Amino acid sequence: MRKKIVAGNWKMNLDYNEGVSLFSEIVNMVKDERQGDQLAIICAPFIHLNSLSKLGGSDVAIGAQNIHDKENGAYTGEISAKMVKSIGAEYVILGHSERRQYQAESDELLAAKTKIALSNNLKPIFCIGETLDERNNGSYYEILKKQLVNGIFSLTEEDFRKVVIAYEPVWAIGTGLTASPEQAQDIHAFIRSEIEANYGFNVADDTTILYGGSCNPGNAASLFAQKDIDGGLIGGASLKSRDFTDIIKALNS
Ligand code: PGA
């Protein structure tokens, strides 16, 4: 059975005190809403991770938003997978379109980061998504397949089973435009069929595939009702405890 997950991506927001205070609110609210096997994750800037992992308990897991692709060494200003793991984080977002775009992260670099995350027992939340141009010119299936093949399809089955995939159409991130439930379901089914072609039915059926891009309390339930959408990766709405908790509630409806 695949896990239902709502993961927050705080991006480059909140100073230390603001982060601790928002996170404490989220933990208190999520306690009452989370059911059974559902998982809430907050992916925060590095400076927050140590404190949040102590506050999160079993109700909210912690993730980073990036790691370096090397184990350690002379890489001034960088943070390794081992460092992130050592403070109690369990997840790391990789392949986010903002890093692909602003930090020029290539599929090859992301494949290396994915491997180093897994070898340090960090689970990747691996993001893929097409731009508006790619959506409009019809090349999006090909683009998404390339991101999957180059980024994560060379993993062993054992490692691949630890990966969460997030489909985030670039044109929907932070824009207020959301993929319709049907558009999102179409892509999620496509992703699952590509996983099946590579790893077989059981692995595909067990893989959690999240939707991200202007997901909010108003649209979450209709997205999560789709059969291949297993939760969400939430940017803006994860900065408000009520909105984030309401999105988790939408998993139950
Ligand atoms: P958004 O961001 O919810 O603000 O659109 C989603 C993301 O970038 O992960």
PDB file of N, CA and C and ligand atoms in Angstrom, residues 9 11 96 98 168 172-175 212-215 233-237, ligand 1:
ATOM      1  N   ASN A   9       6.810  22.751   1.481  1.00  0.00           N
ATOM      2  CA  ASN A   9       8.103  23.264   1.008  1.00  0.00           C
ATOM      3  C   ASN A   9       8.144  24.752   1.358  1.00  0.00           C
ATOM      4  N   LYS A  11      10.528  26.765   1.119  1.00  0.00           N
ATOM      5  CA  LYS A  11      11.432  27.542   0.242  1.00  0.00           C
ATOM      6  C   LYS A  11      12.286  28.485   1.092  1.00  0.00           C
ATOM      7  N   HIS A  96      13.664  20.083  -7.802  1.00  0.00           N
ATOM      8  CA  HIS A  96      12.649  21.145  -7.853  1.00  0.00           C
ATOM      9  C   HIS A  96      12.956  22.086  -9.025  1.00  0.00           C
ATOM     10  N   GLU A  98      12.695  25.179  -9.376  1.00  0.00           N
ATOM     11  CA  GLU A  98      13.418  26.413  -9.056  1.00  0.00           C
ATOM     12  C   GLU A  98      14.917  26.163  -9.021  1.00  0.00           C
ATOM     13  N   GLU A 168       5.174  18.453 -10.545  1.00  0.00           N
ATOM     14  CA  GLU A 168       4.925  19.879 -10.336  1.00  0.00           C
ATOM     15  C   GLU A 168       5.046  20.618 -11.669  1.00  0.00           C
ATOM     16  N   ALA A 172       2.394  25.996 -12.924  1.00  0.00           N
ATOM     17  CA  ALA A 172       1.424  26.065 -11.821  1.00  0.00           C
ATOM     18  C   ALA A 172       2.081  26.463 -10.496  1.00  0.00           C
ATOM     19  N   ILE A 173       3.409  26.542 -10.470  1.00  0.00           N
ATOM     20  CA  ILE A 173       4.082  26.788  -9.186  1.00  0.00           C
ATOM     21  C   ILE A 173       4.054  28.270  -8.839  1.00  0.00           C
ATOM     22  N   GLY A 174       3.394  28.581  -7.725  1.00  0.00           N
ATOM     23  CA  GLY A 174       3.359  29.951  -7.222  1.00  0.00           C
ATOM     24  C   GLY A 174       2.589  30.916  -8.106  1.00  0.00           C
ATOM     25  N   THR A 175       1.865  30.392  -9.098  1.00  0.00           N
ATOM     26  CA  THR A 175       1.195  31.273 -10.057  1.00  0.00           C
ATOM     27  C   THR A 175      -0.299  31.403  -9.775  1.00  0.00           C
ATOM     28  N   GLY A 212       2.068  18.963  -7.056  1.00  0.00           N
ATOM     29  CA  GLY A 212       2.448  20.262  -6.503  1.00  0.00           C
ATOM     30  C   GLY A 212       2.255  21.361  -7.527  1.00  0.00           C
ATOM     31  N   GLY A 213       1.851  22.534  -7.048  1.00  0.00           N
ATOM     32  CA  GLY A 213       1.638  23.686  -7.931  1.00  0.00           C
ATOM     33  C   GLY A 213       0.323  24.344  -7.583  1.00  0.00           C
ATOM     34  N   SER A 214       0.415  25.390  -6.709  1.00  0.00           N
ATOM     35  CA  SER A 214      -0.774  26.140  -6.292  1.00  0.00           C
ATOM     36  C   SER A 214      -1.859  25.237  -5.694  1.00  0.00           C
ATOM     37  N   CYS A 215      -1.434  24.203  -4.998  1.00  0.00           N
ATOM     38  CA  CYS A 215      -2.389  23.364  -4.278  1.00  0.00           C
ATOM     39  C   CYS A 215      -2.793  24.117  -3.007  1.00  0.00           C
ATOM     40  N   LEU A 233       2.688  18.330  -2.686  1.00  0.00           N
ATOM     41  CA  LEU A 233       3.866  19.096  -2.262  1.00  0.00           C
ATOM     42  C   LEU A 233       3.429  20.557  -2.297  1.00  0.00           C
ATOM     43  N   ILE A 234       3.451  21.183  -1.132  1.00  0.00           N
ATOM     44  CA  ILE A 234       2.744  22.442  -0.947  1.00  0.00           C
ATOM     45  C   ILE A 234       3.732  23.569  -0.668  1.00  0.00           C
ATOM     46  N   GLY A 235       3.752  24.592  -1.507  1.00  0.00           N
ATOM     47  CA  GLY A 235       4.632  25.743  -1.277  1.00  0.00           C
ATOM     48  C   GLY A 235       3.935  26.786  -0.425  1.00  0.00           C
ATOM     49  N   GLY A 236       3.364  27.801  -1.083  1.00  0.00           N
ATOM     50  CA  GLY A 236       2.754  28.945  -0.394  1.00  0.00           C
ATOM     51  C   GLY A 236       1.829  28.565   0.757  1.00  0.00           C
ATOM     52  N   ALA A 237       0.965  27.592   0.535  1.00  0.00           N
ATOM     53  CA  ALA A 237      -0.035  27.244   1.556  1.00  0.00           C
ATOM     54  C   ALA A 237       0.586  26.529   2.758  1.00  0.00           C
TER      55      ALA A 237
HETATM   56  P1  PGA B   1       3.249  26.476  -4.617  1.00  0.00           P
HETATM   57  O1  PGA B   1       4.683  25.746  -4.693  1.00  0.00           O
HETATM   58  O2  PGA B   1       2.349  25.561  -3.806  1.00  0.00           O
HETATM   59  O3  PGA B   1       3.505  27.788  -3.927  1.00  0.00           O
HETATM   60  O4  PGA B   1       2.777  26.635  -6.013  1.00  0.00           O
HETATM   61  C1  PGA B   1       4.801  24.356  -4.809  1.00  0.00           C
HETATM   62  C2  PGA B   1       6.258  23.977  -4.863  1.00  0.00           C
HETATM   63  O5  PGA B   1       7.033  24.707  -5.484  1.00  0.00           O
HETATM   64  O6  PGA B   1       6.671  22.952  -4.297  1.00  0.00           O
END
